[in-house]
Short mmCIF file of C-alpha atoms and ligand atoms in Angstrom, two decimals:
data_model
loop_
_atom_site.label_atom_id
_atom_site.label_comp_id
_atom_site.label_asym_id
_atom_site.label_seq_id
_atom_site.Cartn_x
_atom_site.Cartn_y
_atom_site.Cartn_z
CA UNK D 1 145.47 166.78 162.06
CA UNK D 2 148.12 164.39 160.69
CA UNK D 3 150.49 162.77 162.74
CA UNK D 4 153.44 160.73 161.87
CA UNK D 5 154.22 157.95 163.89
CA UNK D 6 158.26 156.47 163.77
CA UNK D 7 158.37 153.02 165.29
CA UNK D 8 154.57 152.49 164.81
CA UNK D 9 154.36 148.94 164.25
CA UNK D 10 156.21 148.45 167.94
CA UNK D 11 154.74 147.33 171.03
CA UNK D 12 153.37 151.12 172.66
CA UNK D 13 153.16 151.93 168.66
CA UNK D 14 150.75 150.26 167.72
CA UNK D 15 148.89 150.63 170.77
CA UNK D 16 149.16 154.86 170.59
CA UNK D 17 148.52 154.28 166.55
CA UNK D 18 145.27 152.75 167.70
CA UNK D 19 144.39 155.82 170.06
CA UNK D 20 145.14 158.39 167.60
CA UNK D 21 143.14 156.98 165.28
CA UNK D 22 139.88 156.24 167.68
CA UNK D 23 140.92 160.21 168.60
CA UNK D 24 140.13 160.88 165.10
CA UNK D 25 143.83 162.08 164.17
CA UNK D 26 144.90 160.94 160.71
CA UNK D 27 148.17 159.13 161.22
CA UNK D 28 151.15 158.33 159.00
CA UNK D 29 153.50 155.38 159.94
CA UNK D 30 157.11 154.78 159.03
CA UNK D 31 158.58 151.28 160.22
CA UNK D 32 161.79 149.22 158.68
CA UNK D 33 160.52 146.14 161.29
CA UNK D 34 164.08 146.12 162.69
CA UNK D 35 162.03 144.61 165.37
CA UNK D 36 158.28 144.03 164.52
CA UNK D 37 156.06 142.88 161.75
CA UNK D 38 153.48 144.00 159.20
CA UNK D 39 151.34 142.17 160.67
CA UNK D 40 150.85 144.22 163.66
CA UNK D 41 149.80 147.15 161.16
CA UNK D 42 147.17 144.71 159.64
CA UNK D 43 145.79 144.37 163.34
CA UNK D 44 145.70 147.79 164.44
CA UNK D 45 143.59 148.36 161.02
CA UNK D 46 141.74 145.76 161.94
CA UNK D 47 140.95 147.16 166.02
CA UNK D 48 139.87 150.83 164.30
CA UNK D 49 138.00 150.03 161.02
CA UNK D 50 140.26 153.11 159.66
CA UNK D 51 142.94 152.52 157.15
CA UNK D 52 146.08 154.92 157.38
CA UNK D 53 149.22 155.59 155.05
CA UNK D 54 152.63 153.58 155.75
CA UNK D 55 156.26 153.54 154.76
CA UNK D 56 158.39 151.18 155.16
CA UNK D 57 161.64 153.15 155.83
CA UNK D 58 165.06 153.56 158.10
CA UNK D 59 164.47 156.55 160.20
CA UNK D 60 168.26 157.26 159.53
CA UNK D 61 167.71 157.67 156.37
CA UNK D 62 167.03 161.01 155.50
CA UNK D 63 166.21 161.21 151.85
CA UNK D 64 163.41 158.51 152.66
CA UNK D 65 162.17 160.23 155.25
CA UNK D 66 162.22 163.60 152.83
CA UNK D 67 160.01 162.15 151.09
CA UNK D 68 157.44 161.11 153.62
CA UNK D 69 157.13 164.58 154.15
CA UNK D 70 157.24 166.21 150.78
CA UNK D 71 154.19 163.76 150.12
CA UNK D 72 151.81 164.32 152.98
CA UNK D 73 150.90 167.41 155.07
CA UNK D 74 152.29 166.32 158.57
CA UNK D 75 151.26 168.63 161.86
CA UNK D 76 153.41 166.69 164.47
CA UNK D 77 155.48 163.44 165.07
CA UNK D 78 155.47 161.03 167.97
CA UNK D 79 158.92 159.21 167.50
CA UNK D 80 158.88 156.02 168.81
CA UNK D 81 161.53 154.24 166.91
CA UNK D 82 164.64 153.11 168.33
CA UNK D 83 166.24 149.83 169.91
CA UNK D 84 165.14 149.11 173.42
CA UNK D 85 167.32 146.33 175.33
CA UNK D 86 169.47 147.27 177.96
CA UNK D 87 171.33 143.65 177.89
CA UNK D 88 172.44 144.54 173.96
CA UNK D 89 173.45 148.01 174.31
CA UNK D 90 175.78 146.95 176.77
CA UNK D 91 177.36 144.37 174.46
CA UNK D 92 176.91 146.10 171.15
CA UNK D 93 177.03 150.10 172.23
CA UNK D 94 178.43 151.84 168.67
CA UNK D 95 174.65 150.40 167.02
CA UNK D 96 173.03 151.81 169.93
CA UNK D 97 174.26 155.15 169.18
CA UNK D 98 174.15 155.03 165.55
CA UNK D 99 170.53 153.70 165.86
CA UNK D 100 168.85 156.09 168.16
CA UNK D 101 170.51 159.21 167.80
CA UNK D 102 170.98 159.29 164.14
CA UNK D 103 167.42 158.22 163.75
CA UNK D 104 166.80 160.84 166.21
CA UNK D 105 168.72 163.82 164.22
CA UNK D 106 167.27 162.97 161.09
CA UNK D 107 164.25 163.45 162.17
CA UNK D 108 164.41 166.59 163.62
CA UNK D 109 166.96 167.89 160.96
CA UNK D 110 163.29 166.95 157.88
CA UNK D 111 160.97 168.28 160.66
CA UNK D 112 162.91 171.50 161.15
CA UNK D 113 162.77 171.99 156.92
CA UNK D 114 159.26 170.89 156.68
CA UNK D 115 158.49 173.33 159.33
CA UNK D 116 157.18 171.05 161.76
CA UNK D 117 157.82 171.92 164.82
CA UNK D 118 155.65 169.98 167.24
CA UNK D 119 157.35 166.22 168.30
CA UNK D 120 156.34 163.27 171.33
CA UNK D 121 159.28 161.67 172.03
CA UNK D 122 159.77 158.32 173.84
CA UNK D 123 162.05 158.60 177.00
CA UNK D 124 162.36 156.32 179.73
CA UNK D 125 162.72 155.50 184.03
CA UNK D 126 166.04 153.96 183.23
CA UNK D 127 167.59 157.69 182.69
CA UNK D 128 167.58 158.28 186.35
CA UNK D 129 169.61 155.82 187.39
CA UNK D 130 170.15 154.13 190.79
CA UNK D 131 168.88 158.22 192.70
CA UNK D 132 167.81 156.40 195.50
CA UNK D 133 165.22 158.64 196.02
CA UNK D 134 161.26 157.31 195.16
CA UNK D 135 159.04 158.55 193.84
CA UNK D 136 161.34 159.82 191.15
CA UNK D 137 159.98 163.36 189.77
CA UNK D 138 161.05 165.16 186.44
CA UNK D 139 163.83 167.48 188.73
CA UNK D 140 165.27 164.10 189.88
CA UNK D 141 169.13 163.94 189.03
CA UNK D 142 169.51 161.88 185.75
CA UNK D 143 172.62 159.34 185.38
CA UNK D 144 171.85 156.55 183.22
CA UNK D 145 173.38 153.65 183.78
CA UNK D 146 173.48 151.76 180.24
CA UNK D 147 174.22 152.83 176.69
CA UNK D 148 170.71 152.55 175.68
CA UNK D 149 169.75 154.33 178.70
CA UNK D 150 172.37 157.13 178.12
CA UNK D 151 170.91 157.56 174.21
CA UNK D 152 167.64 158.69 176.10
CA UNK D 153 169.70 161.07 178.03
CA UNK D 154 171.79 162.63 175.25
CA UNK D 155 168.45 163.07 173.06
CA UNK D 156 166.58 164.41 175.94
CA UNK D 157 169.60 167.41 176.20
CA UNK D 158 170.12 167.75 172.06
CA UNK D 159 165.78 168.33 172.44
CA UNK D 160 166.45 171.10 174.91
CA UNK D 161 168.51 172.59 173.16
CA UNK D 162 166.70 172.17 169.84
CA UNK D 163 163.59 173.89 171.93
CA UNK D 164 166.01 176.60 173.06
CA UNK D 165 166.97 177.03 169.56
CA UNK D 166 163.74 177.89 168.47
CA UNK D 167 160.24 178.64 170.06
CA UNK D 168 158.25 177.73 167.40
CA UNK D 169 159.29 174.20 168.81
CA UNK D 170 156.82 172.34 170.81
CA UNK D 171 157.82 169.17 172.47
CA UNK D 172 157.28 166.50 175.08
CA UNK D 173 159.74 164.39 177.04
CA UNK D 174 157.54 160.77 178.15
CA UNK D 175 159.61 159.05 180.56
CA UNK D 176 158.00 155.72 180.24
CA UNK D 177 158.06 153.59 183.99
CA UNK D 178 157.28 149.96 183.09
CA UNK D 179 154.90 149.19 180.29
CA UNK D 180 152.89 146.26 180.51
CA UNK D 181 149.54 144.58 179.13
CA UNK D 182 147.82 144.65 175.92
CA UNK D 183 144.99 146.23 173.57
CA UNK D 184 141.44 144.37 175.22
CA UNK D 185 140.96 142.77 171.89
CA UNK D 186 143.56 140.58 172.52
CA UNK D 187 144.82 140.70 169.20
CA UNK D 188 148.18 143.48 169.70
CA UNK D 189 150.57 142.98 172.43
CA UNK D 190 154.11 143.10 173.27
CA UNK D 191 155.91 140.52 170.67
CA UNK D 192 159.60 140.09 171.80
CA UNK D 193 162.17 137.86 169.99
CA UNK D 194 163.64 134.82 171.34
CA UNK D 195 163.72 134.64 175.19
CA UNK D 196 162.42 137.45 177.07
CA UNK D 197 164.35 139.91 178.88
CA UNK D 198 161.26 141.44 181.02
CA UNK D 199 159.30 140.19 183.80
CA UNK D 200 155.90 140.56 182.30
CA UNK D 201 156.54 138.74 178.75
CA UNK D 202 158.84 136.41 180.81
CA UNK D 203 155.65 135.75 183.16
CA UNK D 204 153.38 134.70 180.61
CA UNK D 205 155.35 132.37 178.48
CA UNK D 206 156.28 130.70 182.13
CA UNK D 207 152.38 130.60 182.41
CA UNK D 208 151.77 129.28 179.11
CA UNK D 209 154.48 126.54 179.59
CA UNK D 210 156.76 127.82 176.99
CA UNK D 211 160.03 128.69 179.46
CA UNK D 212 160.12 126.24 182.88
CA UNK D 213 159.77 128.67 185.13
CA UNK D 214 160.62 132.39 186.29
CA UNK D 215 163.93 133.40 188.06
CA UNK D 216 163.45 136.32 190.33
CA UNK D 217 166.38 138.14 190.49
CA UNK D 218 167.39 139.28 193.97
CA UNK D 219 164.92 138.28 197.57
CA UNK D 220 167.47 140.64 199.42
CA UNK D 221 166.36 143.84 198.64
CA UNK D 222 165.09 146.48 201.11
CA UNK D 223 161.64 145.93 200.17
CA UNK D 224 158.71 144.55 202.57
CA UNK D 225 159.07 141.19 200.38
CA UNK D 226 162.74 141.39 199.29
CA UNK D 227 162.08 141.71 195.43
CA UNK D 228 162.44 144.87 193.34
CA UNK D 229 159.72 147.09 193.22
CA UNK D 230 158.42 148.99 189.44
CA UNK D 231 155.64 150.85 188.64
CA UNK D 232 153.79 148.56 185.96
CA UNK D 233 151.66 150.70 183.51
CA UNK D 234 148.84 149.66 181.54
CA UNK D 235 150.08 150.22 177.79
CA UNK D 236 146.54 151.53 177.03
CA UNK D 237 147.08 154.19 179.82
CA UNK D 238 150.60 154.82 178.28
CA UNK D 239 149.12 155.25 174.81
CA UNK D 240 146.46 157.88 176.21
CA UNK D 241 149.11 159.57 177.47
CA UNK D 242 150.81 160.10 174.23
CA UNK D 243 147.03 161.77 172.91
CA UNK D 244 147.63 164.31 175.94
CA UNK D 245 150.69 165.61 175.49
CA UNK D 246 150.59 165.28 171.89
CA UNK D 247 147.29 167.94 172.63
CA UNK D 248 149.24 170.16 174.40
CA UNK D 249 152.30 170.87 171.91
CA UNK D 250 149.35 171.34 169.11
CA UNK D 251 148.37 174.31 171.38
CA UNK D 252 151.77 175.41 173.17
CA UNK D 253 155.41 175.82 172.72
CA UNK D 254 158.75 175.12 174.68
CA UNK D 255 159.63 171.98 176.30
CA UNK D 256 157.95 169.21 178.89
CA UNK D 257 159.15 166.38 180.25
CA UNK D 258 156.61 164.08 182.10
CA UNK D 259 157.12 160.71 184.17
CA UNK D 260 154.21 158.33 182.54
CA UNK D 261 153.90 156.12 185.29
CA UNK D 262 150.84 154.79 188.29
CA UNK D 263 152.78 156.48 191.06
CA UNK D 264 152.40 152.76 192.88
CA UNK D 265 154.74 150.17 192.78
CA UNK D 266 154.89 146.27 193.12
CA UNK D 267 156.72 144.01 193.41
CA UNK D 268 157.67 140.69 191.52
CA UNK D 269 156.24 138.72 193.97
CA UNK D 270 153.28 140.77 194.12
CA UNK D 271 152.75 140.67 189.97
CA UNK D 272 153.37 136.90 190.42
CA UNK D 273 150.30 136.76 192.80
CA UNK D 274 147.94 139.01 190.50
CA UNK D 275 148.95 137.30 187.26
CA UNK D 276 147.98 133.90 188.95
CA UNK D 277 144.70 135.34 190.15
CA UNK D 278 143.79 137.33 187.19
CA UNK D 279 144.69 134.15 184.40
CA UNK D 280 143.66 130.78 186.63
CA UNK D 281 147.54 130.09 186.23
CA UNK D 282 150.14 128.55 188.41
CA UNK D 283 153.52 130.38 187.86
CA UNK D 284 156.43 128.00 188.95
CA UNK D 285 159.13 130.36 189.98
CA UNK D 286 163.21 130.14 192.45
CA UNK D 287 164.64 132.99 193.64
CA UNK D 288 167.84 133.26 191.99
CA UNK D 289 170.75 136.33 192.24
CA UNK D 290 170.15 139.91 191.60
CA UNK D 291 170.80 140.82 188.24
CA UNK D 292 173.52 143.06 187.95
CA UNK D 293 172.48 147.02 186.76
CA UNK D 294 168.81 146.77 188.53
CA UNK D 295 167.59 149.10 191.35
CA UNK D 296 165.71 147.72 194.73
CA UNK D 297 162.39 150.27 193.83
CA UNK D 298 161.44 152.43 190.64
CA UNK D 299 158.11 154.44 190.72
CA UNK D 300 157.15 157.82 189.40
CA UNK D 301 156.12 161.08 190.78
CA UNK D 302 152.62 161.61 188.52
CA UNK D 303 151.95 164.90 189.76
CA UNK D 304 153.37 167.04 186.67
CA UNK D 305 151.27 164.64 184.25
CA UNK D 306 148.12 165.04 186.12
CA UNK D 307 148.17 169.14 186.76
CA UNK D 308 149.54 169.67 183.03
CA UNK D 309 148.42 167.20 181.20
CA UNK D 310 145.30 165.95 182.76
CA UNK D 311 146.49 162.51 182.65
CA UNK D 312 146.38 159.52 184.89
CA UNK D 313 146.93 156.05 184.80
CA UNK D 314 143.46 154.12 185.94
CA UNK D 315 144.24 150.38 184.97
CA UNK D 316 145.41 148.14 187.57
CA UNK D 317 147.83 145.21 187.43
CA UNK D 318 145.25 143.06 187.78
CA UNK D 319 143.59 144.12 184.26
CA UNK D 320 147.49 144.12 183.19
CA UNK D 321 148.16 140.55 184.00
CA UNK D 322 144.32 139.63 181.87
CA UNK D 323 145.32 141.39 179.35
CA UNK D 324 148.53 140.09 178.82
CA UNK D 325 147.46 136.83 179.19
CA UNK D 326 144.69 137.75 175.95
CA UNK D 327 147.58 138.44 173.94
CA UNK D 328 149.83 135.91 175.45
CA UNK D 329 146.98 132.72 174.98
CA UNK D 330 145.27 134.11 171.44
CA UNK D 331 148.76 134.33 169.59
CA UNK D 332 151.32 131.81 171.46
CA UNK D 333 153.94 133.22 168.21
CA UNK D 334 153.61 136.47 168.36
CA UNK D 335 153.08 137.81 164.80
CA UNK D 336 155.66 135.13 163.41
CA UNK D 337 158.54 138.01 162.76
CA UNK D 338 161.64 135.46 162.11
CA UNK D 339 161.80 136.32 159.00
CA UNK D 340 162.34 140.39 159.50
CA UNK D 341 164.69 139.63 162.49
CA UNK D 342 167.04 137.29 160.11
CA UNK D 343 167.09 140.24 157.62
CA UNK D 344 167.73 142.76 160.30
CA UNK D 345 170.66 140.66 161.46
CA UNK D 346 172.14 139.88 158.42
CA UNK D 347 172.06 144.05 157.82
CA UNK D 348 174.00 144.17 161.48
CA UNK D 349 176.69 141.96 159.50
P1 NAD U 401 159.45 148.16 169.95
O1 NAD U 401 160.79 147.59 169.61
O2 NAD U 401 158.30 147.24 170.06
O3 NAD U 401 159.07 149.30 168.87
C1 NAD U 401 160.05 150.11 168.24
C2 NAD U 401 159.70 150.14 166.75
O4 NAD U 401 160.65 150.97 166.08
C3 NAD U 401 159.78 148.77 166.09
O5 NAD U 401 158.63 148.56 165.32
C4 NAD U 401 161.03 148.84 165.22
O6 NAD U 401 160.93 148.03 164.08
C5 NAD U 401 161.08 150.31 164.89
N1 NAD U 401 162.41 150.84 164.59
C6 NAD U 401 163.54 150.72 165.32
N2 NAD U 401 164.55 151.40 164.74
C7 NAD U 401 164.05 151.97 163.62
C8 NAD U 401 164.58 152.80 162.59
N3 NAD U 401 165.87 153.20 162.61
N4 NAD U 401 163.77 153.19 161.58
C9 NAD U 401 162.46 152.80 161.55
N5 NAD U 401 161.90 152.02 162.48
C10 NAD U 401 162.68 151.61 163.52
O7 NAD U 401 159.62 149.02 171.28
P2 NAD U 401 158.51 149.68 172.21
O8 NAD U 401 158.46 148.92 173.49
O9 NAD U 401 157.27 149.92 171.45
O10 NAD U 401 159.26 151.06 172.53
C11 NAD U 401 158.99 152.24 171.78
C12 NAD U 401 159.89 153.34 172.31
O11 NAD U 401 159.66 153.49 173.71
C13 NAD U 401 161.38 153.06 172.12
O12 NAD U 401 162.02 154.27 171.78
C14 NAD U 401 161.81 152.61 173.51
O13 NAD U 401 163.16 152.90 173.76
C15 NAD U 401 160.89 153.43 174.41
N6 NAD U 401 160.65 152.81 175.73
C16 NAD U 401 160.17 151.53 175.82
C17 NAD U 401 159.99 150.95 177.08
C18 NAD U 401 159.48 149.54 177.23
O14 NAD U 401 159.68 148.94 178.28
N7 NAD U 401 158.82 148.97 176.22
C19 NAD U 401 160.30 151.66 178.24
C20 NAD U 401 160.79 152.96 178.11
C21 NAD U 401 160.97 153.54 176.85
N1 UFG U 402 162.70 140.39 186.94
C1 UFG U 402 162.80 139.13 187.46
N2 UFG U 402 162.89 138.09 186.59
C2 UFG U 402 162.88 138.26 185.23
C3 UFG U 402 162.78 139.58 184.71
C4 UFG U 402 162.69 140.63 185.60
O1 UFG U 402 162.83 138.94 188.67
O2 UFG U 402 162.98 137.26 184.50
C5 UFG U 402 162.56 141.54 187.87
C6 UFG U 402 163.68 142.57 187.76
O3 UFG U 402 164.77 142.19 188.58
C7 UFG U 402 162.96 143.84 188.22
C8 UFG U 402 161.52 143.64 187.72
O4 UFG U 402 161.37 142.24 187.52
O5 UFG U 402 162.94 143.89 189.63
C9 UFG U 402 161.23 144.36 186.40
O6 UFG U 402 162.22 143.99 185.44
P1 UFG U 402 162.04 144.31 183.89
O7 UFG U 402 163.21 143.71 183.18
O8 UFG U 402 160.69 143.92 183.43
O9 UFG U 402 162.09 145.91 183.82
P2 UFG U 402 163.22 146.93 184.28
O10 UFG U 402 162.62 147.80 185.33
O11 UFG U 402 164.48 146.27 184.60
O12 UFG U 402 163.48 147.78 182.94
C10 UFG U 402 162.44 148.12 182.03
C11 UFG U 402 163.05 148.21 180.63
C12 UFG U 402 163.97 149.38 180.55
C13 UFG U 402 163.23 150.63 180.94
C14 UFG U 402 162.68 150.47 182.33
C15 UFG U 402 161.89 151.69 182.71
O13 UFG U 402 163.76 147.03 180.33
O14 UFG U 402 164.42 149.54 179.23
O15 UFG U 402 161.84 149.32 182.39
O16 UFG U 402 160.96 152.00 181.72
F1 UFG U 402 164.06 151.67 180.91
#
């Protein structure tokens, strides 16, 4: 089986490229490193032994893309690519659009002509909104709350009715809680640019005594400790998840959505604690305001991925925090990706 992988030099990318490959899938990856490095495809190589095929490509662009699959025999795609922070979708929401829903329809427009019909695609928590009720499951009202949040939403609806369209279509929804951690190795992890948004990348460079130390936004809220809850997932575990569902569209039709989460939540304090504990670290941190657009608690209802898929989540924060630490200490740079971010900028122009 062949799979093609969008978005597979990212952070859960490479990490699921990994899997499918220690699976024994044959993978092909496309990647323009809007917002990774080669590097990362080097490493993944490196983890499996196995070599795979790669092009260097704009999902958007469909004649590229064409190509990819006039040249190999492709069975299914897990689509990973797309633009991921909340903060910049609310300041820049037309390349939020244009990035992951055209990326989006092309793909689906080649798949449908290279009759392949069987697609993973990467959702997320953030399209149910502020519900207020936890655990969140699948039949949850959705409401996003940011533009990059509402491209999740509108692809989520043009996949149903895609599905609907069609029942040779086979296709799974991953909502995605909180990913967090790295490959054991220690040598691919999360690899943002500039200062971190997140609390886990933020964490660690506070640890390694790159950034001074770690606002936590909001002590008020109505949890036991005051600070907002999430359901951390182990990448790994996320990754595995992709090899399940990606299993079941090989051998079904028709449309699934699944929550990819623990089903526990913690909070920052709480991740604070276990990072110290798992890495020897002191974490200086001040309480500081809430920030505006985040939720008191966010933690998934697993049940649908465990009866269907036969998924669940087994690492613990603990093992999180270590890992990320790995990554954090073994490559204090990242993979050095200045150089693909200045291009991609100057391309924004
Ligand atoms: P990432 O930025 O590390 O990976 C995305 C990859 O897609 C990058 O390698 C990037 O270069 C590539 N890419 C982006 N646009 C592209 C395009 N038009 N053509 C080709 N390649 C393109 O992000 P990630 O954390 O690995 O996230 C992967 C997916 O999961 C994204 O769709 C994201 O929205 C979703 N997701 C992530 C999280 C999270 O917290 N990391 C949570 C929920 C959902
Ligand atoms: N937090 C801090 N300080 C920081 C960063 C975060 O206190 O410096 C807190 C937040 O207030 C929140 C928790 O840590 O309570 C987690 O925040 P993250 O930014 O790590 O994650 P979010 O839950 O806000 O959002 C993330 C992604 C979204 C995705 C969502 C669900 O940014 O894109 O998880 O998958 F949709």
């Amino acid at each position: 089986m062949a799979i093609l992988v969008t978005g597979g030099a990212g952070y859960i990318g490479t990490h699921t490229c990994v899997e499918l490959l220690e699976a024994g899938y044959d993978i092909i990856v496309v990647d323009n490193f809007a917002n990774s490095s080669p590097e990362a495809l080097n490493r993944v190589k490196e983890i499996t032994g196995k070599s795979f095929r790669f092009y260097q490509l704009d999902v958007r662009d469909r004649s590229a893309l064409e190509a990819v699959f006039a040249r190999n025999q492709i069975d299914a795609a897990i689509h990973f690519a797309g633009l991921k922070a909340v903060g910049e979708s609310v300041r820049s929401p037309l390349w939020y659009y244009e990035m992951n829903m055209i990326s989006t329809l092309a793909l689906c427009e080649v798949m449908s002509k290279y009759g392949v019909h069987k697609l993973v695609f990467s959702s997320s928590a953030t399209v149910y909104g502020a519900s207020g009720d936890m655990p969140v499951s699948e039949n949850s009202p959705i409401g996003a709350s940011s533009p990059y949040g509402r491209t999740k939403q509108m692809i989520e609806q043009i996949l149903q009715d895609l599905a609907a369209s069609n029942p040779e279509w086979g296709i799974s929804i991953l909502r995605y809680f909180n990913p967090a951690g790295a490959h054991k190795s220690g040598r691919i992890g999360e690899n943002p640019s500039g200062t971190p948004n997140n609390l886990m990348p933020y964490l660690s460079q506070v640890a390694a005594g790159r950034l001074e130390e770690l606002s936590i936004y909001g002590s008020d809220y109505p949890t036991p400790d005051g600070t907002g809850i999430r359901d951390y997932i182990h990448v790994v575990d996320l990754a595995l998840g992709h090899i399940r569902a990606l299993g079941r569209i090989l051998d079904s039709s028709g449309l699934n959505i699944y929550n990819l989460g623990t089903g526990r939540g913690s909070s920052v304090l709480e991740m604070i604690a276990a990072f110290e504990k798992a890495t020897g670290t002191h974490v200086p941190y001040r309480f500081a305001a809430r920030r505006p657009g985040d939720i008191a608690v966010s933690c998934a209802d697993i049940r649908k991925a465990r009866q269907e898929l036969g998924w669940t989540a087994d690492r613990c924060i603990e093992e999180m925090c270590e890992d990320t630490w790995r990554w954090q200490a073994n490559n204090p740079e990242g993979y050095d990706i200045h150089e693909n971010r200045f291009m991609t900028a100057l391309l924004k122009m």
